Short mmCIF file of C-alpha atoms in Angstrom, two decimals:
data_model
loop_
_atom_site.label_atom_id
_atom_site.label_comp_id
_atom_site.label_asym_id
_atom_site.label_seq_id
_atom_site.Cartn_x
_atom_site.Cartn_y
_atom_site.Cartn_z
CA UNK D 1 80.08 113.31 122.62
CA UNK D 2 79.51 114.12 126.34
CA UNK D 3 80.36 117.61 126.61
CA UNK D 4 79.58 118.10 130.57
CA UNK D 5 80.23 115.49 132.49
CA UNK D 6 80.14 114.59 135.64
CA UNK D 7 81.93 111.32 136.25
CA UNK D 8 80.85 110.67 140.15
CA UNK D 9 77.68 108.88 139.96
CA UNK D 10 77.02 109.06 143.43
CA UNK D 11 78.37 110.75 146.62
CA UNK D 12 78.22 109.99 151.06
CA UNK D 13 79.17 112.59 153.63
CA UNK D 14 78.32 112.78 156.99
CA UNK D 15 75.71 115.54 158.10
CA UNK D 16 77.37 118.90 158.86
CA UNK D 17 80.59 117.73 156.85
CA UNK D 18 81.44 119.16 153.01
CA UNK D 19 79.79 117.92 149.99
CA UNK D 20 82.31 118.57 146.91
CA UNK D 21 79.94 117.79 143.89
CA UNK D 22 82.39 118.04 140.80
CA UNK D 23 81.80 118.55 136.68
CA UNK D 24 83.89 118.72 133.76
CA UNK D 25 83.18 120.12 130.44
CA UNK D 26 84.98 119.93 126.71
CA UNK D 27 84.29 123.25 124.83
CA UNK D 28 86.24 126.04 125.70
CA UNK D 29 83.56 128.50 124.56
CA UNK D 30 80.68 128.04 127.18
CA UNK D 31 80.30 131.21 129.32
CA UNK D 32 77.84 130.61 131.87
CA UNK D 33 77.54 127.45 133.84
CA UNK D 34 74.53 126.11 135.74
CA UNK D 35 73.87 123.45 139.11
CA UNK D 36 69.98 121.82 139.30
CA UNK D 37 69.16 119.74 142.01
CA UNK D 38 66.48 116.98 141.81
CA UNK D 39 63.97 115.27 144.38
CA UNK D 40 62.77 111.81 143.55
CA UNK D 41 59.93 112.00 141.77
CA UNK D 42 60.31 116.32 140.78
CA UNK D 43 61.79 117.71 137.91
CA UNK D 44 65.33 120.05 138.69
CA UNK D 45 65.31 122.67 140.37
CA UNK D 46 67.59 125.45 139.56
CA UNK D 47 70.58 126.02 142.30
CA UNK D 48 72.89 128.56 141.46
CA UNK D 49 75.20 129.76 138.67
CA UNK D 50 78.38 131.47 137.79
CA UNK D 51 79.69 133.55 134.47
CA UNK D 52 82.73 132.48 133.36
CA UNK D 53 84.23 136.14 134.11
CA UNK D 54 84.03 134.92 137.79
CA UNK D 55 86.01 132.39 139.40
CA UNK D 56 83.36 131.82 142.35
CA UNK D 57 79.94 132.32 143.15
CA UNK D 58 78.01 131.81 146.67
CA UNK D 59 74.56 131.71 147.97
CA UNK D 60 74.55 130.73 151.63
CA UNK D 61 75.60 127.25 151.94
CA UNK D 62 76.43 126.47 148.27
CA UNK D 63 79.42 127.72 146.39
CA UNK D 64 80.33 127.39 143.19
CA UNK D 65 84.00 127.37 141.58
CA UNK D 66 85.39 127.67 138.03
CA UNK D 67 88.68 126.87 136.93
CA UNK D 68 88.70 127.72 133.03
CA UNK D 69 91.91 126.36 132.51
CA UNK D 70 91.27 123.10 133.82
CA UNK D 71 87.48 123.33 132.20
CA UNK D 72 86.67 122.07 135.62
CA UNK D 73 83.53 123.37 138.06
CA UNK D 74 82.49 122.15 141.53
CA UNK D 75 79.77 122.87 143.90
CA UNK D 76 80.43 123.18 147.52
CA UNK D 77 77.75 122.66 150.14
CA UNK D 78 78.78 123.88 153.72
CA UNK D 79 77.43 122.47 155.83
CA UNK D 80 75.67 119.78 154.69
CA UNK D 81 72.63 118.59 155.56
CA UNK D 82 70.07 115.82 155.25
CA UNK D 83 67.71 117.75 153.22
CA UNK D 84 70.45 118.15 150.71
CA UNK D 85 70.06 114.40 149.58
CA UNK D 86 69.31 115.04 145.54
CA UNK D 87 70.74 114.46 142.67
CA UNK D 88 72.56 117.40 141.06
CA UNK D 89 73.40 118.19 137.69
CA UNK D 90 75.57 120.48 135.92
CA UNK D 91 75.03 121.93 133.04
CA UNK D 92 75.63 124.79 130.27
CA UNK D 93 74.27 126.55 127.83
CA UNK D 94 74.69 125.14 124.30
CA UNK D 95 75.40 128.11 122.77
CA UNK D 96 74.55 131.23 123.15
CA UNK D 97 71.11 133.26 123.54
CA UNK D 98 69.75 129.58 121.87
CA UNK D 99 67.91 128.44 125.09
CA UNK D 100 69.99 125.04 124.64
CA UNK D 101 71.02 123.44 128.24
CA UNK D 102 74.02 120.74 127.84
CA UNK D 103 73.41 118.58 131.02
CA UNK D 104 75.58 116.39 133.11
CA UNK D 105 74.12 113.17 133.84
CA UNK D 106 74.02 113.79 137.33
CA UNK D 107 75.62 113.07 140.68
CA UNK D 108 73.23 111.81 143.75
CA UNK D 109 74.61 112.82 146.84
CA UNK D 110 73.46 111.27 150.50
CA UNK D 111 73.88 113.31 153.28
CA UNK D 112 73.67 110.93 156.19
CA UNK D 113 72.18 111.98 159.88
CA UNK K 1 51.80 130.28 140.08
CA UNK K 2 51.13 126.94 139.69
CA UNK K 3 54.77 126.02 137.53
CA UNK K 4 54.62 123.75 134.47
CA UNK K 5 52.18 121.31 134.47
CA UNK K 6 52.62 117.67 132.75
CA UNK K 7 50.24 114.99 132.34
CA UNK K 8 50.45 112.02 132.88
CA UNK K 9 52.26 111.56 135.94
CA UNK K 10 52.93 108.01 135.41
CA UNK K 11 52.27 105.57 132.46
CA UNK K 12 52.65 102.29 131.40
CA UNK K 13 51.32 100.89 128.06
CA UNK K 14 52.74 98.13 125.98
CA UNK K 15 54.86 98.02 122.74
CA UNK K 16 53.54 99.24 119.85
CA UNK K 17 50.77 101.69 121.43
CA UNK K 18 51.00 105.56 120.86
CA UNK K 19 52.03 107.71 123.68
CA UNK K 20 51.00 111.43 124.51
CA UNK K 21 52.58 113.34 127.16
CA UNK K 22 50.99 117.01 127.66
CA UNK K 23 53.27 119.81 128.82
CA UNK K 24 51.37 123.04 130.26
CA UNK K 25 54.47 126.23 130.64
CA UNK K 26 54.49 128.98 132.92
CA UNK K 27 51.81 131.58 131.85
CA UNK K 28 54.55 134.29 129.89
CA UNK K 29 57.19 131.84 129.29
CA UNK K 30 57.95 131.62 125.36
CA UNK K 31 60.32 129.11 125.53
CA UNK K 32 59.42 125.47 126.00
CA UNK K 33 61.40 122.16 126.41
CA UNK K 34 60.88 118.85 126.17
CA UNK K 35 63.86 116.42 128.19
CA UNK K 36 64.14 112.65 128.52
CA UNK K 37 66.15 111.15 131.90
CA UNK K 38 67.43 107.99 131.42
CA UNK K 39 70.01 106.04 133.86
CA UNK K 40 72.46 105.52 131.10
CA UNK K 41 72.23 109.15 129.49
CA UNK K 42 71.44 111.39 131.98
CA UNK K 43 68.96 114.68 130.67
CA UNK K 44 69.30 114.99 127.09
CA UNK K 45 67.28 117.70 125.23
CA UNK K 46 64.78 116.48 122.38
CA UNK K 47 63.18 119.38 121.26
CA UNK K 48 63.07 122.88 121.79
CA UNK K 49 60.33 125.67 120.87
CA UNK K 50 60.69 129.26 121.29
CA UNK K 51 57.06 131.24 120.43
CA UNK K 52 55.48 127.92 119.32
CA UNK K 53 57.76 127.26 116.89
CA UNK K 54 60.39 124.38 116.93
CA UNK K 55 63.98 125.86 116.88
CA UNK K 56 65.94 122.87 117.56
CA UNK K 57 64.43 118.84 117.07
CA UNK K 58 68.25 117.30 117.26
CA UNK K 59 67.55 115.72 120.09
CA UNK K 60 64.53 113.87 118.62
CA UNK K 61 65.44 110.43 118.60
CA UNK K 62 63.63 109.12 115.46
CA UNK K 63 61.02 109.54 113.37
CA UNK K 64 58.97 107.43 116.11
CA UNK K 65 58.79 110.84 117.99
CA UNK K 66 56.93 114.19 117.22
CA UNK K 67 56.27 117.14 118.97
CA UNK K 68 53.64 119.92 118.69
CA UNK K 69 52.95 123.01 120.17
CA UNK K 70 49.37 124.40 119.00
CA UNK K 71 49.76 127.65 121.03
CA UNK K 72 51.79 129.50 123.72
CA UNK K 73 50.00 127.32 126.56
CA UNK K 74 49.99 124.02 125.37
CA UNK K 75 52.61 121.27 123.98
CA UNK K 76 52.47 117.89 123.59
CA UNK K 77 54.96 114.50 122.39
CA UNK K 78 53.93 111.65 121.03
CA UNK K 79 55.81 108.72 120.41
CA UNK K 80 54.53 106.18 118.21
CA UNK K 81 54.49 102.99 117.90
CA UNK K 82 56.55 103.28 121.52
CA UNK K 83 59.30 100.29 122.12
CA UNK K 84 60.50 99.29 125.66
CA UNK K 85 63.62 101.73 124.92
CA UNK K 86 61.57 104.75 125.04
CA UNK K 87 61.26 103.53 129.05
CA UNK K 88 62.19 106.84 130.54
CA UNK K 89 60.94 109.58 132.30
CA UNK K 90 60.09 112.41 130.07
CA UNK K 91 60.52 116.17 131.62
CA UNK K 92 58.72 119.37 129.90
CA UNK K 93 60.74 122.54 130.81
CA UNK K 94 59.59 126.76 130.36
CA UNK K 95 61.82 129.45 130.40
CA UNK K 96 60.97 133.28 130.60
CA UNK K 97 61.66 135.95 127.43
CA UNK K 98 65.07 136.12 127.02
CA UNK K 99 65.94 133.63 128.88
CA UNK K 100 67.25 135.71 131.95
CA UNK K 101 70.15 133.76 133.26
CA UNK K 102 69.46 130.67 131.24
CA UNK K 103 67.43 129.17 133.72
CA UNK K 104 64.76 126.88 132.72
CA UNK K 105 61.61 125.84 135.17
CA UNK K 106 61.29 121.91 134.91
CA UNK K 107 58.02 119.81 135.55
CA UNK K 108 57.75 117.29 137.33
CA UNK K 109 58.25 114.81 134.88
CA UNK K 110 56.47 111.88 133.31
CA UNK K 111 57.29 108.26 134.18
CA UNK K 112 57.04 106.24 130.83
CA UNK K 113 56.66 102.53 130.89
CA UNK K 114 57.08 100.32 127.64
CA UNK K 115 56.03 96.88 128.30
#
């Protein structure tokens, strides 16, 4: 039972475009929601969050929505840019103060030059 | 601040051998994590400890796996005997007291080959 998925494996934009990385979940009851990015050969890095008593959160060039209703998150990267070429996952806690990350299995994206 | 530390980077060893991969957390971090990344299921958890102690070994595959952590700097998983399924490459994660904002501080992973 995939509770956070992401169902785009992989993602192309041009350099300076959007990148629109998107993730779904199943239980209504997670609260907090988390984006890692990962470099071949690094382990994730940690991106950004939001609380699930926001509908948006941004740092610089990467914003992240939340649509409860739809149990439905996206990350936005504006502008994009070559460096940005990872694979990013989503992911939430399992339940609460446990520790327990639920992960995505991942969306690479490939910002082309 | 050197991060967490895993060794090896890389190894390959053939069907039926035990397998030790060393996990080294961030100096102060009491919780510690041990991931798998596979193609087909993405990062799954396999065992969690918080102050040394294992809270959650769901994840653990089958008995073919164990986990230890001796003390606050040190953890280790073995898998044995290891099968060409356990191919995968095997992250160790730390996060701080509390777990301020969930966020966990990955490794940077061990490539496991089964031949």
């Amino acid at each position: 039972d995939q509770q956070v998925k992401q169902n785009s494996p992989s993602l192309s934009v041009q350099e300076g475009r959007i990148s629109i990385l998107n993730c779904d979940y199943t239980n209504s009851m997670f609260d907090y929601f988390l984006w890692y990015k990962k470099y071949p050969a690094e382990g994730p890095t940690f991106l950004i969050s939001i609380s699930s008593i926001k509908d948006k959160n941004e740092d610089g060039r990467f914003t992240v929505f939340l649509n409860k209703s739809a149990k439905h998150l996206s990350l936005h990267i504006v502008p994009s840019q070559p460096g940005d070429s990872a694979v990013y996952f989503c992911a939430a806690p399992g339940s609460s103060n446990t520790g327990k990350l639920i992960f995505g299995q991942g969306t690479t994206l490939q910002v082309k030059p | 601040d050197a991060g967490v530390i895993q060794s090896p980077r890389h190894e390959v060893t053939e069907m039926g051998q035990e397998v030790t991969l060393r996990c080294k957390p961030i100096s102060g971090h009491d919780y510690l994590f041990w991931y798998r990344q596979t193609m087909m299921r993405g990062l799954e958890l396999l065992i969690y400890f918080n102050n040394n102690v294992p809270i959650d070994d769901s994840g653990m595959p089958e008995d073919r796996f164990s986990a230890k952590m001796p003390n606050a700097s040190f953890s280790t998983l073995k898998i044995q005997p290891s099968e060409p399924r356990d191919s995968a490459v095997y992250f160790c994660a730390s996060g701080p007291p509390g777990l301020a904002g969930n966020e966990q501080f990955f490794g940077p992973g061990t490539r496991l080959t089964v031949l």
